[in-house]
PDB file of C-alpha atoms in Angstrom:
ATOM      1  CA  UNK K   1       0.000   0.000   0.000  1.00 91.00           C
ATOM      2  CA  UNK K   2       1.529   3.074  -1.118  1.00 97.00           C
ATOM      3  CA  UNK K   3       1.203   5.948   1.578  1.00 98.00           C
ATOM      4  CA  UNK K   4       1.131   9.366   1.637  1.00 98.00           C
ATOM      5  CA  UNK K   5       2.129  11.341   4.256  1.00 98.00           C
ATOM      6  CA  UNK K   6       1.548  15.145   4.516  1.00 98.00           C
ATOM      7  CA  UNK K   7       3.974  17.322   6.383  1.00 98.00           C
ATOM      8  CA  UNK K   8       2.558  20.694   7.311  1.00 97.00           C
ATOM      9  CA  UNK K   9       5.132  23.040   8.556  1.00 96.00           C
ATOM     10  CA  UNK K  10       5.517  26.371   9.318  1.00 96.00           C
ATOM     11  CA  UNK K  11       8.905  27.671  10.670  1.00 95.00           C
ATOM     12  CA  UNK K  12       9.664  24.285  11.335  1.00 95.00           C
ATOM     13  CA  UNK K  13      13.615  24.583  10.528  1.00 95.00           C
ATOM     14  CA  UNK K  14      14.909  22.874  13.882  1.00 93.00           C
ATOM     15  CA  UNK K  15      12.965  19.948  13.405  1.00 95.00           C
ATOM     16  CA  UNK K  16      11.932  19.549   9.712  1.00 97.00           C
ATOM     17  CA  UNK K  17      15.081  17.408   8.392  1.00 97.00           C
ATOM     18  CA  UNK K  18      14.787  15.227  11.396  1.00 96.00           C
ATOM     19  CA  UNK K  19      11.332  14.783  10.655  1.00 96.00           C
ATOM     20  CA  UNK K  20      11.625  14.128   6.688  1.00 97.00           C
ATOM     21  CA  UNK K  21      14.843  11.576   7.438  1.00 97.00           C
ATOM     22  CA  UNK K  22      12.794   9.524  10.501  1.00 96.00           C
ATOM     23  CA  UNK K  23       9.798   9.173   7.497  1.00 97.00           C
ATOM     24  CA  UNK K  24      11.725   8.594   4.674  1.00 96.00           C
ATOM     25  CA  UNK K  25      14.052   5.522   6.915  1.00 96.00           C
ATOM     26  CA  UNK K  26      10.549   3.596   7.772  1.00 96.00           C
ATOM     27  CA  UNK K  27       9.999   0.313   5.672  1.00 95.00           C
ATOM     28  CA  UNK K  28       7.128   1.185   3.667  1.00 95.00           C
ATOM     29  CA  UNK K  29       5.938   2.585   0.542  1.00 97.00           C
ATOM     30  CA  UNK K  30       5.182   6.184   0.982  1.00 97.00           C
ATOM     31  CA  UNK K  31       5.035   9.543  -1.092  1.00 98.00           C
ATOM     32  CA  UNK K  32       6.550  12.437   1.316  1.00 98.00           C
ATOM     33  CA  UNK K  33       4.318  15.742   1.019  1.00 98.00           C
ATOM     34  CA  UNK K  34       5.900  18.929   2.993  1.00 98.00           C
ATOM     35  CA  UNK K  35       3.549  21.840   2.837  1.00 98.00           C
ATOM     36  CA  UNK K  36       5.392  24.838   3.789  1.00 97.00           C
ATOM     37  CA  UNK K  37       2.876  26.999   5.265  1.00 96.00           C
ATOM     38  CA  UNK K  38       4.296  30.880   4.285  1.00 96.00           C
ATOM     39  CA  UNK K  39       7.682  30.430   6.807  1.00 96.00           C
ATOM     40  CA  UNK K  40       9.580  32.637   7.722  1.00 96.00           C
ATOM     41  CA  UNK K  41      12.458  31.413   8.984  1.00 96.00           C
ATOM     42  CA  UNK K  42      14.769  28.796   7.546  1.00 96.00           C
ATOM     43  CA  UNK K  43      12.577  26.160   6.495  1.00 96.00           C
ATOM     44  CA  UNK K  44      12.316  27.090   2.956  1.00 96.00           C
ATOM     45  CA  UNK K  45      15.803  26.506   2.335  1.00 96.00           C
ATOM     46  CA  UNK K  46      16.060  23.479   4.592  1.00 97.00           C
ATOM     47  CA  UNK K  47      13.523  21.919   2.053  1.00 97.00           C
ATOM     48  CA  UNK K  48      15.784  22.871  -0.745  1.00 96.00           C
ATOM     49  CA  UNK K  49      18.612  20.885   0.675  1.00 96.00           C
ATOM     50  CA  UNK K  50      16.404  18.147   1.645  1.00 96.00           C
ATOM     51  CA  UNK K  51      14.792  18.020  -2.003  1.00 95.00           C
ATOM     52  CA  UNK K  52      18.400  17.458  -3.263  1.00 93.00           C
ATOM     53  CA  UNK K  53      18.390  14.378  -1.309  1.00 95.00           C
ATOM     54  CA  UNK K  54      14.939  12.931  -0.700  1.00 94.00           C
ATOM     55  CA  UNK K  55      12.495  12.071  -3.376  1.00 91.00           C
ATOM     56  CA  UNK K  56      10.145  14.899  -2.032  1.00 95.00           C
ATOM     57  CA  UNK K  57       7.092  16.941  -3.342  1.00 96.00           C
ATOM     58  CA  UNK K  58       7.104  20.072  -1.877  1.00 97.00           C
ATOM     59  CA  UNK K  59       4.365  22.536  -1.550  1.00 97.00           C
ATOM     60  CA  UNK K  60       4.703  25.914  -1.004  1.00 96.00           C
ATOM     61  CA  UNK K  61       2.125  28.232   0.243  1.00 95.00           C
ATOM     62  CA  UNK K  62       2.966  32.311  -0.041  1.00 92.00           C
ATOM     63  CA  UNK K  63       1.727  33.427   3.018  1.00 94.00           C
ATOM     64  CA  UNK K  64       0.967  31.423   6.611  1.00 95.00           C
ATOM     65  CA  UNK K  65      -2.959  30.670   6.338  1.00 94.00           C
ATOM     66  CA  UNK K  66      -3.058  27.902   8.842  1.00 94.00           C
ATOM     67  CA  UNK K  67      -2.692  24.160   9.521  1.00 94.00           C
ATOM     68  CA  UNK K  68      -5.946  23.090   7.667  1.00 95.00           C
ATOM     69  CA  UNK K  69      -4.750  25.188   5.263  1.00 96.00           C
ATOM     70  CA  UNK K  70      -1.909  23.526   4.479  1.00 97.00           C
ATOM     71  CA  UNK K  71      -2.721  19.940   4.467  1.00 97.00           C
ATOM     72  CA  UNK K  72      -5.810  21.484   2.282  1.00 97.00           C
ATOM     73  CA  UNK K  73      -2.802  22.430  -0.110  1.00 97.00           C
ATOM     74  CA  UNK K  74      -1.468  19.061   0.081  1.00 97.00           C
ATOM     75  CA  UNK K  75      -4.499  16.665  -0.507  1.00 97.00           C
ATOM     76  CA  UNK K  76      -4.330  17.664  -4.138  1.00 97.00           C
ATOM     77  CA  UNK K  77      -1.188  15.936  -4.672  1.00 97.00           C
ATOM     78  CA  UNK K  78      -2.069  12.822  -2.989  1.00 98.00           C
ATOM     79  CA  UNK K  79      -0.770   9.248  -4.755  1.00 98.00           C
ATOM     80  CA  UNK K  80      -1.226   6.930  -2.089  1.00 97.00           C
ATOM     81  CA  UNK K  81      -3.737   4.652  -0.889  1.00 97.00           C
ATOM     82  CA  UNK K  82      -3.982   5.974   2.537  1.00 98.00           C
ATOM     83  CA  UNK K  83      -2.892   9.718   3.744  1.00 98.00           C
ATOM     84  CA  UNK K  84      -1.405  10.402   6.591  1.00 98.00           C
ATOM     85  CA  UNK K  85      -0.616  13.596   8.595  1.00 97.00           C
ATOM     86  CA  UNK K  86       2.498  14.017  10.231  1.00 96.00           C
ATOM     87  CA  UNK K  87       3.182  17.111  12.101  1.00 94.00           C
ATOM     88  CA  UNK K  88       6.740  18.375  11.178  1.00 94.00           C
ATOM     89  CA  UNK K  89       7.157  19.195  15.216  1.00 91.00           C
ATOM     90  CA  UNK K  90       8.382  15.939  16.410  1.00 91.00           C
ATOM     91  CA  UNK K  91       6.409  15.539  19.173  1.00 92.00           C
ATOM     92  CA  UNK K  92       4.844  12.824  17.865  1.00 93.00           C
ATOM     93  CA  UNK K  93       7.403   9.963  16.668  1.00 92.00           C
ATOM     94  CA  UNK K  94       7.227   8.757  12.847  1.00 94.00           C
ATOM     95  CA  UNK K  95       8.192   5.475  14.475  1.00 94.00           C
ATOM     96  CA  UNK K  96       4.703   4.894  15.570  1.00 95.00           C
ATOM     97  CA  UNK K  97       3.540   5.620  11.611  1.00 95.00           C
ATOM     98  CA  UNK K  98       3.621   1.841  10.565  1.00 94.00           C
ATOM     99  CA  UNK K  99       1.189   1.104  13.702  1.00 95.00           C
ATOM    100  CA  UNK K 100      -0.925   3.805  12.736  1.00 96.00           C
ATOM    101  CA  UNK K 101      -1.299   2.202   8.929  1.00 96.00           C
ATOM    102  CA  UNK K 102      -2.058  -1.650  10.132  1.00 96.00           C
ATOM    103  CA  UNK K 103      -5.598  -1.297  10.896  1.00 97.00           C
ATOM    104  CA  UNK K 104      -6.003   0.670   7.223  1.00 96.00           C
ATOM    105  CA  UNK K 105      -5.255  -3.009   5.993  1.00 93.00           C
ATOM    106  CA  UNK K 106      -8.913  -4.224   7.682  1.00 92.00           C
ATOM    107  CA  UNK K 107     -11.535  -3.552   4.948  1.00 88.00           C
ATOM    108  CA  UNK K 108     -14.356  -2.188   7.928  1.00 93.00           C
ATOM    109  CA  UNK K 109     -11.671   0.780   8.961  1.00 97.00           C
ATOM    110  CA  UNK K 110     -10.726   3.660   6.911  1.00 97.00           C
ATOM    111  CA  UNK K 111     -10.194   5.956  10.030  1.00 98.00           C
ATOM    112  CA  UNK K 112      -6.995   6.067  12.312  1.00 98.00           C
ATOM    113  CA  UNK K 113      -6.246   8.187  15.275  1.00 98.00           C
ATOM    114  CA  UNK K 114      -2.750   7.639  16.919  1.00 97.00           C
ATOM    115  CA  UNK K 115      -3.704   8.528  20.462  1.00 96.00           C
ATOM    116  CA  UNK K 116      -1.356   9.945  22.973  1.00 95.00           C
ATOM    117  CA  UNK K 117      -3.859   8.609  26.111  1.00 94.00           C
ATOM    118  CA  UNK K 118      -5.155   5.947  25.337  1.00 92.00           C
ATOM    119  CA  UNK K 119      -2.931   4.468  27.873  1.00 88.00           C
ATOM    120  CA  UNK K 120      -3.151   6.872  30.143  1.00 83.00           C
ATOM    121  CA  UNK K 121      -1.636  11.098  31.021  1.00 80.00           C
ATOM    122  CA  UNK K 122       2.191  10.008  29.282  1.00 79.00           C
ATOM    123  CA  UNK K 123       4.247  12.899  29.058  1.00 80.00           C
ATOM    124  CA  UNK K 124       1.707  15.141  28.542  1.00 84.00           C
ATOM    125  CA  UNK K 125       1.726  18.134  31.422  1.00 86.00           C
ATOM    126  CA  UNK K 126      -1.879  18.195  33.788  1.00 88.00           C
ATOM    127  CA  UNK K 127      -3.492  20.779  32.067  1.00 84.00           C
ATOM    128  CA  UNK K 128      -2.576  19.171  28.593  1.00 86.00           C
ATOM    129  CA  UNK K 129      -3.953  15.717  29.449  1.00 90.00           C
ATOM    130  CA  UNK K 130      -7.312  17.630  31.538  1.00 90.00           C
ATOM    131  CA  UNK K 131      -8.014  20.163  28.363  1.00 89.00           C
ATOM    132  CA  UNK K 132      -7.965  16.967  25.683  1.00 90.00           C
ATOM    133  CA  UNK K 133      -9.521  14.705  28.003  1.00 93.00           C
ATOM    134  CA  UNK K 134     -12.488  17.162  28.228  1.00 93.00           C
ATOM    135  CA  UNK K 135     -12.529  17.884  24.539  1.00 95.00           C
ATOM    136  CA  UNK K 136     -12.529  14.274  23.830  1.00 96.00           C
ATOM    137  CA  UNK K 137     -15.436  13.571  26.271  1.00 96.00           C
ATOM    138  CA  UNK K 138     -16.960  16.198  24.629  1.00 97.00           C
ATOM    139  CA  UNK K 139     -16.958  14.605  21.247  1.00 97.00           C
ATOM    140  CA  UNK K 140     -18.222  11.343  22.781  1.00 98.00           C
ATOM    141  CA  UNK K 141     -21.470  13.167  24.069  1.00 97.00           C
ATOM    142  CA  UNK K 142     -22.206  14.735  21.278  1.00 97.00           C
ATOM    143  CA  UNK K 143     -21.468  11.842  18.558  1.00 97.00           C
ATOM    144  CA  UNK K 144     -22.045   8.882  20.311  1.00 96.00           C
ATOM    145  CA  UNK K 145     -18.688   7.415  19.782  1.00 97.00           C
ATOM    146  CA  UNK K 146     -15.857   6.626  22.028  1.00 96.00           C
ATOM    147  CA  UNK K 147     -12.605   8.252  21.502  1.00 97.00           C
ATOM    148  CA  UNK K 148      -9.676   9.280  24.127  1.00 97.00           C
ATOM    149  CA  UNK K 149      -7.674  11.691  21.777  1.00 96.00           C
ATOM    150  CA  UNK K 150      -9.382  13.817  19.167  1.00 96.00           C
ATOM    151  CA  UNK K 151      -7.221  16.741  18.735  1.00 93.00           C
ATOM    152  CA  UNK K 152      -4.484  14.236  18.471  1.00 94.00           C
ATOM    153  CA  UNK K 153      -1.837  15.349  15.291  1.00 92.00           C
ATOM    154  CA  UNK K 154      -1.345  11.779  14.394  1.00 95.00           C
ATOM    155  CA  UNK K 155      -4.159  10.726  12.105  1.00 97.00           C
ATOM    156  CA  UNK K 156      -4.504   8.081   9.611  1.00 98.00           C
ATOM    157  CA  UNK K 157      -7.188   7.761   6.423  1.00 98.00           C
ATOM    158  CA  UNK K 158      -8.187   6.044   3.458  1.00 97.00           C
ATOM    159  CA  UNK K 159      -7.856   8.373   0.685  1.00 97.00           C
ATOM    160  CA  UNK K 160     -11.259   7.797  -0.806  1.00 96.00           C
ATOM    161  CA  UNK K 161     -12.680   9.183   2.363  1.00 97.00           C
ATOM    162  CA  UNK K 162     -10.148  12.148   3.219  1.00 97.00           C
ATOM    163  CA  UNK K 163     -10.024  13.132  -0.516  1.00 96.00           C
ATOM    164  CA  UNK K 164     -13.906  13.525  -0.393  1.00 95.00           C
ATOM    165  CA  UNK K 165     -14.846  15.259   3.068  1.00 96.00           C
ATOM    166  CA  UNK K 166     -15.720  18.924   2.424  1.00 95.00           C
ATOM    167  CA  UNK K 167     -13.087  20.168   4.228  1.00 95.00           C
ATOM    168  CA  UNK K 168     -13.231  24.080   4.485  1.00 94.00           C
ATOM    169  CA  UNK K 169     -10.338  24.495   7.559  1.00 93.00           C
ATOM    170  CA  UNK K 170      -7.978  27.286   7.628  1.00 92.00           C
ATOM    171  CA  UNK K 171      -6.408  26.738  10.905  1.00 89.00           C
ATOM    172  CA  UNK K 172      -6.441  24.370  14.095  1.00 86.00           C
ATOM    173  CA  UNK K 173      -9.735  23.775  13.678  1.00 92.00           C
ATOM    174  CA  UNK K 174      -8.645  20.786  11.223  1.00 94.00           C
ATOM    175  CA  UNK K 175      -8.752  18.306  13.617  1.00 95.00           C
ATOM    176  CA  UNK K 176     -12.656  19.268  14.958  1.00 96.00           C
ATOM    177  CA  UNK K 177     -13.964  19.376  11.722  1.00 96.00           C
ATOM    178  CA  UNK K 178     -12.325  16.291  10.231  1.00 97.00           C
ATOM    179  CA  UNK K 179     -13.586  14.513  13.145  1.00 97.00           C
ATOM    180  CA  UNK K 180     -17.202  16.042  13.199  1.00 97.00           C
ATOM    181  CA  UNK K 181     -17.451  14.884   9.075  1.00 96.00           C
ATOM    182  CA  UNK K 182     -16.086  11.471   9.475  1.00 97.00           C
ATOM    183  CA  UNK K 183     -18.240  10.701  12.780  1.00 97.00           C
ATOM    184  CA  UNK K 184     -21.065  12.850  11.338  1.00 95.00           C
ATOM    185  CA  UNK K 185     -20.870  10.377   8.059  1.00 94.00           C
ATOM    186  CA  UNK K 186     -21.489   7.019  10.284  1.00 94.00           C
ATOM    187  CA  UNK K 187     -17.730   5.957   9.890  1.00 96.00           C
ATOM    188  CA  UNK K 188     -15.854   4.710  13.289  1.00 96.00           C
ATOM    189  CA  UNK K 189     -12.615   6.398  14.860  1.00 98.00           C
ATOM    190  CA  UNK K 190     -10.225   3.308  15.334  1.00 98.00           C
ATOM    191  CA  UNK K 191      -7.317   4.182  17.937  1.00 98.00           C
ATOM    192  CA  UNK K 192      -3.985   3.331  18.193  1.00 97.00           C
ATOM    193  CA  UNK K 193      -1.542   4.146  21.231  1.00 96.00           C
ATOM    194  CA  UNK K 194       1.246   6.581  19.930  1.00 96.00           C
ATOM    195  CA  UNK K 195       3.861   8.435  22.176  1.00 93.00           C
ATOM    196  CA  UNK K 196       4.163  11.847  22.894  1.00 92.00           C
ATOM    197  CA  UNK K 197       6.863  14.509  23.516  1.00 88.00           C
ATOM    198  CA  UNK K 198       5.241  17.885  23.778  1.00 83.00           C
ATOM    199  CA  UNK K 199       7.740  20.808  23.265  1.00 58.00           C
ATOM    200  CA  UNK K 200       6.933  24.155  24.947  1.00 57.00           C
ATOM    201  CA  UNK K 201       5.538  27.866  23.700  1.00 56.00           C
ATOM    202  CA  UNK K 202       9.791  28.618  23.942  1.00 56.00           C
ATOM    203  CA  UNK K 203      10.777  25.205  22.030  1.00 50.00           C
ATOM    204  CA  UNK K 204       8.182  26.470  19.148  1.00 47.00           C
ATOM    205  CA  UNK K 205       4.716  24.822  20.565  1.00 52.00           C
ATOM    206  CA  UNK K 206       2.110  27.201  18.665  1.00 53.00           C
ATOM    207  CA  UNK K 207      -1.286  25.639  19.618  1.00 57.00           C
ATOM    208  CA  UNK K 208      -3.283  27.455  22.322  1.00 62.00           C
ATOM    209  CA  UNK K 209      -4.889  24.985  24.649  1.00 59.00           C
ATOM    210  CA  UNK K 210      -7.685  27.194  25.718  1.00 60.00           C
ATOM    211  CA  UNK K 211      -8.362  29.313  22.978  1.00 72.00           C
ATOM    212  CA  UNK K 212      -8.148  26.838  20.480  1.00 76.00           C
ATOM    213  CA  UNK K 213      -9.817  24.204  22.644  1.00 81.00           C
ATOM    214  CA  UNK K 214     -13.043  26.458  23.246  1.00 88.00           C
ATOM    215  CA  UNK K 215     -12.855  26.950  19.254  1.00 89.00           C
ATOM    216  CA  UNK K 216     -12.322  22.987  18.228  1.00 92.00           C
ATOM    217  CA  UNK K 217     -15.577  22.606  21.257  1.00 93.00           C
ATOM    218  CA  UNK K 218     -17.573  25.421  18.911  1.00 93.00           C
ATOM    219  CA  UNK K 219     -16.524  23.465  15.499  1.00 94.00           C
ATOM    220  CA  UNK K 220     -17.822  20.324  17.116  1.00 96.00           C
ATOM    221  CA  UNK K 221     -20.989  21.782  17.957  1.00 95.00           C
ATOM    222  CA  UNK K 222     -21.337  23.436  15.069  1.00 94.00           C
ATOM    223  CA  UNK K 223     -20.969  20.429  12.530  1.00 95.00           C
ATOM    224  CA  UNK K 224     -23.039  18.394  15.195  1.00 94.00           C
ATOM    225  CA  UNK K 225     -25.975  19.774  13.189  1.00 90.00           C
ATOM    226  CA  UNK K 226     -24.613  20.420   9.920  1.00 85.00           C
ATOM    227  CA  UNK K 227     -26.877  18.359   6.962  1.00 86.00           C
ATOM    228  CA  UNK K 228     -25.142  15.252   5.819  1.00 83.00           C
ATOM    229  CA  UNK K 229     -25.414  16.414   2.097  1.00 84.00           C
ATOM    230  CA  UNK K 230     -22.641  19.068   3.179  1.00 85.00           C
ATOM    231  CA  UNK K 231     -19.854  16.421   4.028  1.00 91.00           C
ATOM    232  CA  UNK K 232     -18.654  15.631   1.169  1.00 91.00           C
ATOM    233  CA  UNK K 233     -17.447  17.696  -2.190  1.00 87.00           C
ATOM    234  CA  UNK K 234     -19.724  17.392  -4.965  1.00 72.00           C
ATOM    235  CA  UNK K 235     -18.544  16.525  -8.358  1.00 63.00           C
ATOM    236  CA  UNK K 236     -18.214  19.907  -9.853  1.00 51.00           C
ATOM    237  CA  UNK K 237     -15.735  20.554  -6.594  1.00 49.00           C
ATOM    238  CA  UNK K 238     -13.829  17.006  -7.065  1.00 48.00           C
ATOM    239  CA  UNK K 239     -10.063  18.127  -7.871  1.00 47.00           C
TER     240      UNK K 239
END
């Protein structure tokens, strides 16, 4: 199964070759996508040199619009059977990827989230584990479903599905309205275990836990009640 994983990063330099290398070393067949997301700093050359010695497609955006933005930008240029999104942060390892793929191979699953609790808190600070542990009970209530992690930044799909969802993100808000569609749809969140290294606001973190939580809880709501003839593209819309 050829895979496609999409990188979005923006000002990503300290961690982006390290990133690209750990994806490009795992034993499967994969198509790398980097989506650099307007940067500022030193990523756009560090994608130059890494161009010169990966088999890489790059896509670069002009100004920063946002993480659902810039996997947005990349589904166009999917080849793969599956898509993947890999943040470009490292605090999620690409080690866990090939776990992440194997329930893809069961014909009844076309939905993966790598979860950083389902085991329990990890390395994730108090606040961190309290904030997603809320959102995700959140999502349960409203949906009906049962997942521990949905703003996780490890997420797997079939490309039939992902390549279909009317997806109208600009920011954050990716992983609320990816998971409102899907569950919205009928189709089942499976979960993996994945580990976690969270970075701090000084090592480059950039998500808000608060802000952005109370926005992905508004997203969820919002899509709670959306009509199901608004989840996916029509035709005239299909790239």
């Amino acid at each position: 199964m050829l895979v496609s994983v999409i990188i979005p990063a923006f000002n990503e330099e300290q961690t982006i070759r390290q990133v690209v290398a750990a994806v490009h070393s795992l034993p499967i067949e994969k198509q790398i996508i980097v989506v650099n997301d307007g940067s500022t700093d030193g990523t756009h050359k560090a994608l130059e040199e890494l161009q010169a010695v990966y088999a890489l497609r790059v896509v670069h955006c002009q100004e920063n619009s946002g993480k659902g933005f810039a996997i947005r930008s990349g589904l166009p240029h999917v080849e793969g059977e599956a898509v993947v999104i890999q943040d470009a942060d490292m605090e999620l390892s690409p080690a866990d990827l090939s776990e992440l793929l194997r329930p893809l191979e069961q014909e009844d699953i076309q939905v993966v989230y790598g979860s950083r609790f389902l085991n329990g808190r990890g390395n994730a600070s108090f606040h961190n584990f309290i904030a997603n542990r809320l959102l995700a009970t959140y999502t349960n209530l409203l949906y009906r479903c049962r997942i521990t992690d949905e703003s996780t930044g490890y997420k797997a799909f079939s490309t039939e599905l992902i390549t279909r969802l009317n997806l109208t993100c600009e920011g954050f808000e990716f992983c609320p309205e990816v998971t409102a569609k899907i569950l919205r749809a009928g189709y089942r969140i499976h979960e993996v275990p994945v580990s976690y290294f969270p970075r701090t606001k000084k090592e480059g973190k950039k998500l808000r836990f608060w802000s952005d939580g109370l926005f992905a809880a508004w997203t969820l709501l919002k899509y709670r009640f959306t009509s199901k003839t608004e989840l996916f593209k029509s035709p005239a819309h299909d790239e």
